[in-house]
């Protein structure tokens, strides 16, 4: 099977004619090929988006766009099973998780349909100014052509987080999925087109980041860049954006802490910690990969975590009962196993660390836990993006908060304690955009999502996500017939 780019409502071969293999990480087999895009493909997609921005799309209301967003949500829901199965083959994640992602993507389109309608009500709203001779009206314009660059860990969902608000705002866009997981973005283009999205509003170009994403980031007709991915790529995207002062939002990596106090319910801690680091094979930007545990509870907790980690069923994501699938790619497998080797020299390996004995092929790694991890260790400081938990201990609340915040990242942080006042105090002290009390990872699409420090710039989701794609404009009218008085008085 082969797929082409989706540009201006048409399926188009790559200008360079190249193809990119898509590999099933559970079998290491190529099961599909997509167009390997280049700068000419990106230019064609941006030109289509620019033309669409100047066409009838510009005059649509939020209500018009809400109708399309709801039709997209409906189609995603009716194709949920097929889309989830594509996601499993592309990314490796277990089918129930993929079904959840697709459901969340549909929810995202419905949510931004509501926000699009609310935008109509916001248009023309007034701001009180302290001089009655003036009327100040607000107008929200779409930013223009948006470049949307997304990673491979939640392929359709990460695309939905950007495409849905961009449509709600009235932007046109070029979406660049990860070279490892390009398929559901192309399905989204097909679905959106069938749902009534005009030609050129959503274009999808597949290919390597250096050939396509980099061109998109530099393109002078792109007015907004919304990027999710690694810090290194985020820096290059932001640098490109700075060349012509594009608006840029960045959702980058993390090394999120989970602070556990002695009074926490051990079984609750076990469940949330396992979910927080092994869900999606640990390939989660907000994964709570650093456990900071109060000394008294540490030995018992580490024993319980180790026992539970050993019980996890590892295998092909399509197989019933699989809880942990393969990592997404050979590169990611090499990176994660490299960190595990580093960890063996820096800390105490409690469990895991290898390839599951029953799986000879596929990019599988056992759930892995390291204890006695020093704050100077690489596995404590660097984002591994795999099923690897690093554990250290603390004696006082201040020490726990300092350990949690001593990181170049600031995406998420969790605290577990029976003392809610203390938990709230610790959550308030966390330098992170997303904080959890007595849980880790649950996420709703209405609150803001995003990180501090090197975890990013700006916020997605909720109305913050919509505002990313809007230019607020003030229209100030002088209502009085009196002279303004600068020189006429
Ligand atoms: P990545 O940076 O390698 O790639 C992300 C995207 O950027 C891909 O589409 C890639 O093709 C493209 N790209 C690569 N080089 C480029 C360039 N020079 N210019 C423009 N685009 C380029 O990241 P990844 O490995 O796909 O994803 C994993 C990373 O994403 C992790 O660090 C993770 O924490 C982060 N992430 C963050 C969030 C969040 O919400 N903060 C969510 C998911 C993933």
XYZ file of C-alpha atoms and ligand atoms in Angstrom:
533
model
C 0.000 0.000 0.000
C 1.167 3.514 -0.819
C -0.140 6.953 0.170
C 0.378 10.383 -1.353
C 0.350 13.880 0.101
C -3.018 15.607 0.475
C -2.714 19.046 -1.113
C -5.554 21.356 -2.177
C -8.103 18.577 -1.856
C -6.113 16.184 -4.096
C -3.849 13.211 -3.470
C -0.481 14.168 -4.933
C 2.760 12.302 -5.420
C 5.884 13.813 -4.010
C 7.587 16.284 -6.354
C 10.790 14.287 -5.841
C 8.974 10.974 -6.411
C 10.473 9.446 -3.240
C 8.767 7.062 -0.846
C 9.177 6.424 2.849
C 8.703 3.013 4.486
C 6.208 2.702 7.323
C 7.213 -0.068 9.731
C 5.093 -2.038 12.194
C 7.212 -1.863 15.389
C 5.824 -5.164 16.691
C 7.004 -7.121 13.634
C 9.727 -4.838 12.195
C 8.012 -5.342 8.803
C 7.311 -2.598 6.261
C 3.533 -2.569 5.763
C 2.980 0.706 3.926
C 4.819 3.497 2.097
C 4.091 7.207 2.070
C 5.364 10.056 -0.084
C 8.752 11.327 1.055
C 8.064 15.033 0.823
C 10.517 17.782 0.020
C 10.563 21.586 -0.048
C 8.590 21.715 -3.323
C 5.756 19.693 -1.751
C 5.677 21.987 1.278
C 5.658 25.035 -1.004
C 2.710 23.603 -2.967
C 0.826 22.858 0.265
C 1.474 26.331 1.675
C 0.407 27.913 -1.633
C -2.870 25.936 -1.469
C -3.397 27.004 2.142
C -2.651 30.635 1.279
C -5.113 30.602 -1.634
C -7.789 28.987 0.565
C -7.200 31.659 3.214
C -8.073 34.298 0.638
C -11.175 32.448 -0.656
C -14.697 31.960 0.748
C -13.254 30.226 3.863
C -12.300 33.693 5.095
C -15.974 34.659 5.283
C -17.159 31.586 7.210
C -18.607 32.119 10.664
C -17.733 30.078 13.712
C -21.134 28.418 13.306
C -20.252 27.325 9.747
C -16.968 25.874 10.928
C -18.617 24.184 13.935
C -20.805 22.224 11.524
C -17.732 20.859 9.742
C -15.926 20.139 13.019
C -18.910 18.120 14.272
C -19.091 16.197 10.988
C -15.375 15.359 11.349
C -15.972 14.176 14.934
C -18.869 12.016 13.796
C -16.823 10.392 11.011
C -13.888 9.739 13.357
C -16.285 8.061 15.782
C -17.843 5.898 13.097
C -14.364 4.839 11.881
C -12.941 4.495 15.402
C -12.045 0.810 15.150
C -10.322 1.077 11.746
C -8.404 4.215 12.760
C -7.313 2.590 16.025
C -6.006 -0.459 14.173
C -3.954 1.773 11.865
C -2.549 3.509 14.933
C -1.551 0.143 16.492
C 0.327 -0.947 13.354
C 1.953 2.460 12.943
C 2.879 3.185 16.557
C 2.736 -0.156 18.403
C 0.426 0.902 21.229
C -2.143 -1.592 22.590
C -5.504 -1.472 20.795
C -7.590 -0.348 23.828
C -5.262 2.665 24.231
C -5.499 3.441 20.509
C -9.295 3.266 20.718
C -9.125 5.720 23.611
C -6.918 8.094 21.599
C -9.320 8.046 18.645
C -12.258 8.687 20.975
C -10.369 11.642 22.470
C -9.637 12.980 18.974
C -13.368 12.923 18.156
C -14.098 14.661 21.481
C -11.518 17.307 20.580
C -13.281 18.135 17.288
C -16.636 18.384 19.071
C -15.174 20.596 21.791
C -13.692 23.037 19.280
C -17.048 23.085 17.452
C -18.486 24.542 20.657
C -15.597 27.017 20.972
C -16.074 28.046 17.302
C -19.703 28.933 18.042
C -18.662 30.819 21.166
C -16.177 32.741 19.038
C -19.075 34.233 17.073
C -20.412 35.596 20.371
C -16.985 37.001 21.261
C -16.755 38.848 17.951
C -17.861 42.446 18.496
C -17.591 42.316 22.265
C -16.560 45.545 23.946
C -13.758 46.481 26.336
C -14.481 49.223 28.848
C -11.998 52.068 28.467
C -11.737 54.869 31.047
C -12.925 57.585 28.640
C -16.633 57.621 27.698
C -15.882 59.332 24.374
C -14.505 56.041 23.030
C -15.995 52.738 22.028
C -13.578 49.801 21.952
C -14.692 46.797 19.921
C -12.825 43.493 19.752
C -12.393 41.524 16.566
C -10.682 38.127 16.423
C -9.034 37.308 13.111
C -7.505 33.963 12.163
C -3.716 34.155 12.247
C -3.545 32.917 8.635
C -1.693 29.897 7.268
C -0.607 27.642 10.135
C 2.193 25.055 10.064
C 1.368 22.137 12.362
C 4.211 19.741 13.157
C 3.417 16.713 15.318
C 5.237 13.726 16.887
C 4.603 9.986 16.814
C 3.450 9.143 20.346
C -0.248 10.019 19.838
C -0.366 10.445 16.071
C -4.027 11.338 15.444
C -4.633 12.901 18.850
C -1.669 15.296 18.649
C -2.852 16.289 15.154
C -6.408 16.826 16.481
C -5.117 19.100 19.286
C -3.857 21.474 16.565
C -6.136 20.911 13.540
C -9.414 21.305 15.504
C -8.586 24.734 17.030
C -6.996 25.925 13.776
C -10.232 25.121 11.894
C -12.336 26.648 14.699
C -10.320 29.874 14.398
C -10.732 29.985 10.614
C -7.091 29.342 9.741
C -5.863 27.225 6.853
C -3.030 24.818 7.509
C -0.307 22.402 6.509
C -0.007 19.397 8.814
C 3.315 17.514 8.974
C 2.972 14.182 10.804
C 5.954 12.249 12.116
C 7.796 10.148 9.536
C 7.280 7.166 11.899
C 3.467 7.452 12.126
C 2.078 9.331 9.112
C -1.036 7.292 8.353
C -3.843 8.628 10.548
C -3.016 12.238 9.566
C -3.734 11.244 5.966
C -6.955 9.554 7.103
C -7.900 12.763 8.886
C -7.417 14.728 5.658
C -9.728 12.310 3.828
C -12.329 12.480 6.601
C -12.208 16.287 6.892
C -12.567 16.718 3.137
C -15.581 14.375 3.054
C -17.021 16.305 6.019
C -17.104 19.462 3.917
C -13.785 21.160 4.640
C -12.983 23.197 1.503
C -9.954 22.394 -0.653
C -6.718 23.844 0.644
C -7.872 24.388 4.248
C -6.140 21.248 5.559
C -3.125 19.978 3.618
C -0.985 17.055 4.775
C 2.622 16.611 3.683
C 4.474 13.489 4.792
C 8.240 13.053 4.995
C 11.295 13.538 7.139
C 11.403 16.561 9.413
C 14.610 17.911 7.909
C 13.043 17.905 4.394
C 9.494 19.047 5.175
C 9.116 20.339 8.747
C 12.184 22.539 8.426
C 10.853 24.067 5.188
C 7.453 24.661 6.787
C 9.075 26.387 9.749
C 10.993 28.731 7.439
C 8.245 29.394 4.897
C 7.452 33.091 4.793
C 3.738 32.560 4.026
C 3.253 30.560 7.222
C 2.164 32.957 9.984
C 1.829 30.513 12.872
C 3.812 27.441 13.871
C 2.379 24.973 16.345
C 4.994 22.346 17.161
C 5.001 19.277 19.403
C 8.182 17.261 19.666
C 11.644 17.215 21.190
C 13.489 20.177 22.682
C 16.218 19.993 20.023
C 13.726 20.240 17.158
C 11.724 22.859 19.078
C 14.817 25.056 19.223
C 15.342 24.776 15.478
C 11.638 25.475 14.798
C 11.679 28.531 17.089
C 14.904 29.757 15.463
C 13.324 29.421 12.007
C 10.151 31.156 13.233
C 12.197 34.075 14.528
C 13.497 34.842 11.015
C 10.221 36.493 10.074
C 8.564 36.838 13.498
C 6.056 34.013 13.186
C 3.873 33.265 16.151
C 5.101 30.003 17.650
C 3.826 27.601 20.292
C 6.005 24.723 21.458
C 4.976 21.570 23.328
C 8.270 19.873 24.149
C 9.730 17.166 26.334
C 9.526 16.431 30.025
C 11.051 14.592 32.964
C 8.128 14.833 35.307
C 8.344 13.994 39.024
C 5.894 12.092 41.206
C 6.391 12.987 44.889
C 5.136 10.331 47.321
C 4.686 11.045 51.042
C 4.687 8.340 53.741
C 0.963 8.809 54.427
C -0.108 8.000 50.850
C -2.189 4.899 50.138
C 0.425 2.473 48.802
C -1.906 0.636 46.423
C -3.118 3.929 44.916
C 0.484 5.013 44.499
C 1.350 1.730 42.793
C -1.518 2.010 40.336
C -0.899 5.662 39.380
C 2.868 5.213 39.212
C 2.548 2.232 36.869
C 0.118 4.136 34.671
C 2.300 7.242 34.850
C 5.404 5.531 33.460
C 4.318 2.408 31.563
C 1.233 3.729 29.734
C 1.973 4.103 26.001
C 5.313 2.335 26.704
C 6.422 5.416 28.656
C 6.438 7.398 25.417
C 4.431 10.175 27.020
C 5.708 13.749 27.282
C 4.167 14.091 30.753
C 5.198 10.600 31.981
C 6.081 10.722 35.681
C 9.487 9.178 35.141
C 11.147 10.484 38.335
C 9.773 9.110 41.593
C 10.672 11.090 44.713
C 9.561 9.015 47.687
C 9.695 9.674 51.438
C 12.255 7.425 53.084
C 9.899 5.431 55.343
C 7.645 4.172 52.567
C 10.377 3.625 49.954
C 11.369 -0.061 50.507
C 7.772 -1.314 50.603
C 6.766 0.780 47.596
C 9.712 -0.301 45.465
C 8.932 -3.965 46.253
C 5.286 -3.524 45.270
C 6.153 -1.642 42.062
C 8.681 -4.276 41.086
C 6.174 -7.101 41.671
C 3.509 -5.340 39.592
C 5.908 -4.390 36.773
C 6.841 -8.071 36.372
C 3.159 -8.935 35.811
C 2.698 -6.608 32.827
C 1.769 -8.454 29.622
C 4.093 -7.364 26.826
C 3.405 -8.057 23.161
C 1.846 -6.997 19.886
C -0.665 -4.216 20.525
C -3.258 -6.096 18.456
C -3.188 -9.077 20.838
C -5.864 -9.299 23.531
C -4.528 -8.538 26.994
C -1.407 -6.659 25.870
C -0.634 -3.832 28.279
C 2.770 -2.838 26.913
C 3.514 -2.799 23.188
C 6.816 -2.204 21.399
C 8.567 1.161 21.272
C 7.801 3.067 18.099
C 10.998 2.503 16.112
C 14.450 0.958 15.993
C 15.908 4.416 16.798
C 13.731 4.798 19.894
C 14.602 1.245 21.000
C 18.306 2.018 20.656
C 17.914 5.266 22.597
C 15.954 3.694 25.475
C 18.197 0.608 25.792
C 21.209 2.932 25.707
C 19.827 4.822 28.706
C 19.180 1.522 30.500
C 22.847 0.577 29.998
C 23.850 4.002 31.383
C 21.497 3.437 34.322
C 23.166 0.130 35.229
C 26.328 2.111 35.962
C 24.571 4.954 37.801
C 21.928 3.283 39.985
C 20.471 -0.025 41.214
C 18.431 -1.947 38.649
C 15.354 -3.244 40.503
C 13.502 -4.921 37.658
C 13.423 -5.168 33.853
C 16.195 -3.716 31.760
C 16.071 -6.198 28.916
C 14.103 -7.602 26.008
C 11.223 -9.865 27.088
C 12.424 -13.476 26.670
C 9.425 -14.529 24.552
C 9.807 -11.730 21.957
C 12.698 -12.064 19.519
C 11.478 -9.460 17.046
C 9.873 -6.090 17.580
C 11.184 -3.070 19.453
C 10.230 -4.377 22.902
C 11.702 -3.317 26.244
C 10.661 -4.653 29.651
C 9.155 -2.275 32.223
C 12.266 -1.078 34.032
C 12.785 0.433 37.493
C 15.995 1.902 38.909
C 16.386 2.755 42.624
C 19.101 4.771 44.452
C 19.225 7.204 41.562
C 21.387 10.238 42.341
C 20.217 13.702 41.225
C 23.371 13.943 39.105
C 22.555 10.757 37.124
C 21.779 11.038 33.429
C 18.733 8.790 33.865
C 17.463 11.299 36.448
C 17.904 14.379 34.286
C 17.409 13.390 30.643
C 14.140 12.477 28.943
C 14.314 8.749 28.115
C 10.809 8.522 26.613
C 10.444 4.830 27.381
C 9.207 2.503 30.183
C 11.972 3.444 32.629
C 11.283 4.723 36.157
C 14.022 6.332 38.259
C 13.470 6.409 42.034
C 15.132 8.466 44.753
C 14.211 9.287 48.367
C 13.662 12.445 50.454
C 13.446 13.384 54.132
C 11.540 16.705 54.159
C 8.834 18.437 52.134
C 11.236 21.214 51.135
C 13.746 18.666 49.899
C 11.048 16.897 47.872
C 9.948 20.127 46.183
C 13.548 21.126 45.471
C 14.255 17.708 43.903
C 11.069 17.932 41.833
C 11.875 21.418 40.542
C 15.565 20.804 39.873
C 15.062 19.999 36.219
C 15.419 21.831 32.944
C 11.881 20.634 32.174
C 8.570 21.791 33.649
C 5.742 20.007 31.895
C 3.972 18.006 34.602
C 4.312 16.913 38.244
C 2.332 14.709 40.630
C 2.064 14.487 44.415
C 0.591 11.618 46.422
C -0.454 12.230 50.055
C -3.405 11.677 52.379
C -2.852 15.229 53.691
C -4.654 17.314 51.053
C -3.480 20.642 52.464
C 0.109 19.492 52.082
C -0.572 18.089 48.614
C -2.087 21.427 47.501
C 0.937 23.290 48.944
C 3.351 21.043 47.057
C 1.333 21.283 43.831
C 1.396 25.086 44.113
C 5.185 24.981 44.507
C 5.765 22.757 41.451
C 7.321 24.514 38.468
C 5.129 22.669 35.964
C 2.190 23.524 33.729
C 0.188 20.401 34.610
C -0.016 19.226 38.248
C -1.772 16.167 39.629
C -2.817 15.399 43.215
C -3.274 11.708 44.097
C -3.138 10.677 40.440
C -0.848 10.908 37.404
C -1.707 11.492 33.734
C -5.478 11.892 33.517
C -6.143 14.696 31.082
C -9.218 16.621 30.034
C -9.294 18.804 26.948
C -10.897 21.872 28.562
C -8.033 23.070 30.865
C -4.757 24.486 29.462
C -1.982 22.044 28.558
C 1.691 22.966 28.254
C 4.977 23.342 30.003
C 7.347 25.751 31.707
C 11.108 26.032 31.183
C 12.376 23.817 28.345
C 9.045 21.982 28.177
C 7.649 24.661 25.960
C 6.098 28.005 25.182
C 2.362 28.709 25.302
C -0.576 26.442 26.089
C -2.762 24.162 24.002
C -6.290 22.827 24.575
C -9.286 24.646 25.986
C -9.814 28.219 24.823
C -6.015 28.684 25.111
C -5.692 26.336 22.141
C -8.149 28.420 20.144
C -6.463 31.701 21.044
C -3.189 30.290 19.640
C -4.727 30.615 16.180
C -6.390 34.022 16.638
C -5.148 37.578 16.333
C -7.157 39.768 18.712
C -7.696 43.218 17.257
C -9.057 46.356 18.919
C -11.191 48.771 16.897
C -11.305 52.067 18.802
C -14.002 54.587 17.742
C -14.022 58.219 18.876
C -17.750 58.885 19.352
C -17.602 62.502 20.464
C -17.909 65.581 18.252
C -15.745 67.554 20.699
C -12.231 68.433 19.471
C -9.621 66.029 20.792
C -7.781 69.046 22.065
C -4.155 68.469 21.197
C -3.881 71.817 19.388
C -7.400 72.990 18.404
C -8.427 74.239 21.904
P 10.932 15.147 17.095
O 11.318 16.489 17.558
O 11.981 14.223 16.614
O 9.885 15.233 15.893
C 8.654 15.934 16.022
C 8.213 16.368 14.634
O 9.154 17.333 14.143
C 8.169 15.251 13.603
O 7.069 15.437 12.741
C 9.474 15.450 12.837
O 9.438 14.964 11.517
C 9.576 16.967 12.834
N 10.931 17.487 12.626
C 12.117 16.856 12.798
N 13.140 17.680 12.494
C 12.592 18.869 12.138
C 13.132 20.128 11.761
N 14.430 20.327 11.674
N 12.269 21.140 11.527
C 10.940 20.968 11.643
N 10.373 19.787 11.974
C 11.185 18.753 12.227
O 10.087 14.501 18.281
P 9.470 13.034 18.344
O 10.593 12.078 18.607
O 8.581 12.807 17.168
O 8.522 13.134 19.621
C 8.954 12.898 20.911
C 9.123 14.196 21.664
O 7.888 14.913 21.650
C 9.443 13.981 23.122
O 10.466 14.862 23.519
C 8.140 14.319 23.825
O 8.281 14.731 25.154
C 7.594 15.388 22.946
N 6.136 15.528 23.131
C 5.664 16.610 23.829
C 4.293 16.751 24.053
C 3.760 17.920 24.854
O 2.545 18.083 24.902
N 4.594 18.724 25.495
C 3.412 15.798 23.539
C 3.926 14.721 22.827
C 5.295 14.597 22.629
